[in-house]
Coordinates of C-alpha atoms in Angstrom, one line a residue:
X1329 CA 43.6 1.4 20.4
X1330 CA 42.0 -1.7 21.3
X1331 CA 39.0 0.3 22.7
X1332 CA 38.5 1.5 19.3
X1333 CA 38.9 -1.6 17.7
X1334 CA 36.3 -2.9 19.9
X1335 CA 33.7 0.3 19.7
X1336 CA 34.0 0.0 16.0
X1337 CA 33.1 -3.7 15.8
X1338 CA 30.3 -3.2 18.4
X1339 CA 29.1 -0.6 15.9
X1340 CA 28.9 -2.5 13.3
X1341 CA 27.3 -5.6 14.5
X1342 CA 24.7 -3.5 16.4
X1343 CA 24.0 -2.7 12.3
X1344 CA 23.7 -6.5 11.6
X1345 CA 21.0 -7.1 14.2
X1346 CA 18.9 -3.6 13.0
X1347 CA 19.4 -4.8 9.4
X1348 CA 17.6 -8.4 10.9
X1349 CA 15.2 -6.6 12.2
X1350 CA 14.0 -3.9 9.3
X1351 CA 14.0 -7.6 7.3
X1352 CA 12.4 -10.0 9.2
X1353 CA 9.5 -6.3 9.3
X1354 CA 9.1 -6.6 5.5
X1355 CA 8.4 -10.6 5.9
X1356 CA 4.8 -10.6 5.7
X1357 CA 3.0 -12.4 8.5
X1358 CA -1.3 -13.1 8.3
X1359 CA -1.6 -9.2 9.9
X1360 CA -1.4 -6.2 7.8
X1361 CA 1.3 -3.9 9.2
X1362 CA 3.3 -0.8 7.5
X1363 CA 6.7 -2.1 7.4
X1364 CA 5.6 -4.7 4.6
X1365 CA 5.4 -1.8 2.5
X1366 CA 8.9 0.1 3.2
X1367 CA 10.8 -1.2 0.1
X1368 CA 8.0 -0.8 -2.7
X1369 CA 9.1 1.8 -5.0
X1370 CA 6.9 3.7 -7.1
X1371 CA 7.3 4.9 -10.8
X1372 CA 6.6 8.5 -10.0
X1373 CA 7.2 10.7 -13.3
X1374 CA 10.2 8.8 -14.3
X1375 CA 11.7 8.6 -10.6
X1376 CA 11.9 5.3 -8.3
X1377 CA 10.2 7.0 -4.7
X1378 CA 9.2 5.4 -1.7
X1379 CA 5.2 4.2 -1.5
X1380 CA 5.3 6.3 2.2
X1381 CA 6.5 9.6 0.3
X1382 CA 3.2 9.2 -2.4
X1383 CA 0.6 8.0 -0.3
X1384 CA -0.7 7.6 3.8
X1385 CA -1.2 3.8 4.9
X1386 CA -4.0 3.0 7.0
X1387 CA -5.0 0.0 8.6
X1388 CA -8.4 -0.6 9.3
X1389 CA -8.7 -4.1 9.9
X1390 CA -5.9 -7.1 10.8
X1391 CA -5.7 -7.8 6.6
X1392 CA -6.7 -5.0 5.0
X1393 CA -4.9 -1.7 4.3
X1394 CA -5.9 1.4 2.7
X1395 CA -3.5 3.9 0.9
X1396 CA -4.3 7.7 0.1
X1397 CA -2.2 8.5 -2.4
X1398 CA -1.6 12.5 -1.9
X1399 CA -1.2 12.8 -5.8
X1400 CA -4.2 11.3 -7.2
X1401 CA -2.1 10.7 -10.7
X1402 CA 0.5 8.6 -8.5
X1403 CA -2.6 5.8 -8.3
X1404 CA -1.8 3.7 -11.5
X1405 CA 1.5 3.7 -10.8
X1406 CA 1.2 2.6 -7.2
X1407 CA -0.9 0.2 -8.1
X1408 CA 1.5 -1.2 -10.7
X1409 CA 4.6 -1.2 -8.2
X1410 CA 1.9 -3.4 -5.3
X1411 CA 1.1 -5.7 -8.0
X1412 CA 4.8 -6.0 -8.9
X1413 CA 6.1 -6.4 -5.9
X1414 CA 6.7 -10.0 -3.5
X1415 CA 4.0 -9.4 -1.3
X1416 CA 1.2 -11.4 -3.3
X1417 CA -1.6 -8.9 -3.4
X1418 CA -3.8 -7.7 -5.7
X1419 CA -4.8 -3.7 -5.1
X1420 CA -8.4 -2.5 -5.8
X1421 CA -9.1 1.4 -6.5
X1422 CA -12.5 2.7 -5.4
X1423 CA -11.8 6.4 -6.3
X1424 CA -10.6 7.5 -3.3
X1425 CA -8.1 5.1 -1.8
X1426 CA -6.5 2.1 -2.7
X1427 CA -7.6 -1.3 -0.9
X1428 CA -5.6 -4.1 -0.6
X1429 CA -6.8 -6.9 0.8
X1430 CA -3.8 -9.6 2.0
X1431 CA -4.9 -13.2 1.5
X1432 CA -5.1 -15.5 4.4
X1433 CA -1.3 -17.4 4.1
X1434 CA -1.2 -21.1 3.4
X1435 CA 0.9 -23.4 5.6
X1436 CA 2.9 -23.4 2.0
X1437 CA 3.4 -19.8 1.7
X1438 CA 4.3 -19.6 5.5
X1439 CA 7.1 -22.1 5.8
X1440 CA 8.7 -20.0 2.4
X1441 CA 8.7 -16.7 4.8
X1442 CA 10.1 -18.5 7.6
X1443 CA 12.8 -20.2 5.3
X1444 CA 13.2 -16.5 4.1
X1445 CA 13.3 -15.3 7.6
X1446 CA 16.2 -17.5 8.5
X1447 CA 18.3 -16.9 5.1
X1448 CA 17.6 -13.2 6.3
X1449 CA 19.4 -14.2 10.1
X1450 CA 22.3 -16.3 8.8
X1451 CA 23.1 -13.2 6.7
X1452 CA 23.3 -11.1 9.6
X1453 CA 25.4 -13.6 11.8
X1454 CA 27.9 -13.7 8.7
X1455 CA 27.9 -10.2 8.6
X1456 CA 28.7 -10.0 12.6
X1457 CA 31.1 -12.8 12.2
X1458 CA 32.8 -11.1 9.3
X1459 CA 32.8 -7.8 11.9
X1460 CA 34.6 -10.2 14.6
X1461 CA 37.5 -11.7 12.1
X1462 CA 37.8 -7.9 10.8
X1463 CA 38.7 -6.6 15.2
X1464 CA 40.4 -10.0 15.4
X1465 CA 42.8 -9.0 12.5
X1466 CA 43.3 -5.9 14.0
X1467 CA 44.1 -7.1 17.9
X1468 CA 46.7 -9.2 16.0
X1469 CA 48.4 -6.6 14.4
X1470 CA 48.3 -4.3 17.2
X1471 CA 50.0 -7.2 19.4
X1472 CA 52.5 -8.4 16.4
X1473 CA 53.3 -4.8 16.1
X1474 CA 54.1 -4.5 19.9
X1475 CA 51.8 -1.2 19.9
X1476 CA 49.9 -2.9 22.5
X1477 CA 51.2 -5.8 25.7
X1478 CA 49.6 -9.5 25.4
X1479 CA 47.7 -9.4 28.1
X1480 CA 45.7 -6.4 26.9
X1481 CA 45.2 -7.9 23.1
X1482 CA 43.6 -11.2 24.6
X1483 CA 41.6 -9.6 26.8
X1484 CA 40.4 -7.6 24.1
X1485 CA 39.6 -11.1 22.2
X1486 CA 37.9 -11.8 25.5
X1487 CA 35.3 -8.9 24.6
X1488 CA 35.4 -9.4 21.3
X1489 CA 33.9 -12.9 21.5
X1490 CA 31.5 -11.7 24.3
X1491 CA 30.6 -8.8 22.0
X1492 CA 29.6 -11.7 19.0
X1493 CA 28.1 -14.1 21.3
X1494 CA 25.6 -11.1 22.3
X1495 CA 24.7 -10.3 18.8
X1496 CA 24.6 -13.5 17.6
X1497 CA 22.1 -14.0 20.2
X1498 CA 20.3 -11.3 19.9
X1499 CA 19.8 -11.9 15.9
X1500 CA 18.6 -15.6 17.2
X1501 CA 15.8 -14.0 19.5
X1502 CA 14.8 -12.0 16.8
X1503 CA 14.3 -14.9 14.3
X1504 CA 12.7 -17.1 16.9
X1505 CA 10.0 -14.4 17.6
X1506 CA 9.4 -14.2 13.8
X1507 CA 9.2 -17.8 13.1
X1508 CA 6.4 -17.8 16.0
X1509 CA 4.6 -15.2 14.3
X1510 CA 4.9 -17.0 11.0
X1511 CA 3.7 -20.0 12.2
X1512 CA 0.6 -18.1 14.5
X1513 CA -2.6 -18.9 12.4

């Protein structure tokens, strides 16, 4: 029982520090990369669709990337979702791909990201917290119910709170490796 308590927690804060990480890859940094494109949705004949399922990203150079749309009649609205969309950029067509140059980031624009990078890490170490009260609930009934001897329940808060410090870490390593790269001119 308490194993399973335990597994489950694990699980779900191992999902707190992967939701971190697939954020803190959308927050732009001065280098073009395909993650910064994941959540753009295209207007594709009425239907909200992933940019990655209407077009290829390349990336020739650290700030510029082209997309080949694989419908040509997807271009306008790709366009429209890129200039919609948080990152800032303003897409060129040449007739055969899209260019989209990203502008050089401003010590301005850069201390936004990193103030959005650690909103986006204090949201994942409420959601492991929130993962830690949820086991801790549990433990407790398991040991008020007697299912389970004393001993056993606090050594399963033992792991629990070694489980959240290792999370809780791990989302902190994340968010300093980001903040470097944020700051990196």
């Amino acid at each position: 029982m308490i194993d399973d308590i335990l597994l489950e927690a694990e699980e779900n804060m191992g999902k707190a520090v992967d939701y971190a990480r697939e954020a803190f890859g959308n927050i732009r940094t001065g280098r073009a990369n395909a993650a910064m494109f994941e959540s753009i949705l295209v207007d594709y004949y009425g239907a909200p669709t992933p940019l990655q399922q209407l077009a290829s990203l390349n990336i020739p150079e650290a700030r510029t990337v082209l997309i080949n749309p694989y419908d040509r009649s997807a271009t306008e609205g790709i366009i429209r979702a890129l200039r919609e969309s948080d990152l800032g950029v303003n897409p060129t067509d040449d007739g055969n791909h899209i260019r989209v140059a990203l502008p050089v980031l401003t010590e301005e624009r850069r201390k936004e990201y990193v103030k959005l990078a650690r909103a986006t890490a204090e949201d994942a170490r409420i959601s492991v917290r929130h993962e830690r009260r949820k086991a801790k609930d549990g433990l407790d009934k398991l040991k008020k119910d007697g299912d389970e001897g004393e001993d056993a329940v606090e050594r399963g808060e033992k792991e629990l709170e070694a489980l959240t410090k290792k999370y809780v870490d791990l989302i902190d390593e994340l968010l300093a490796a980001k903040e470097t790269d944020l700051l990196e001119i």
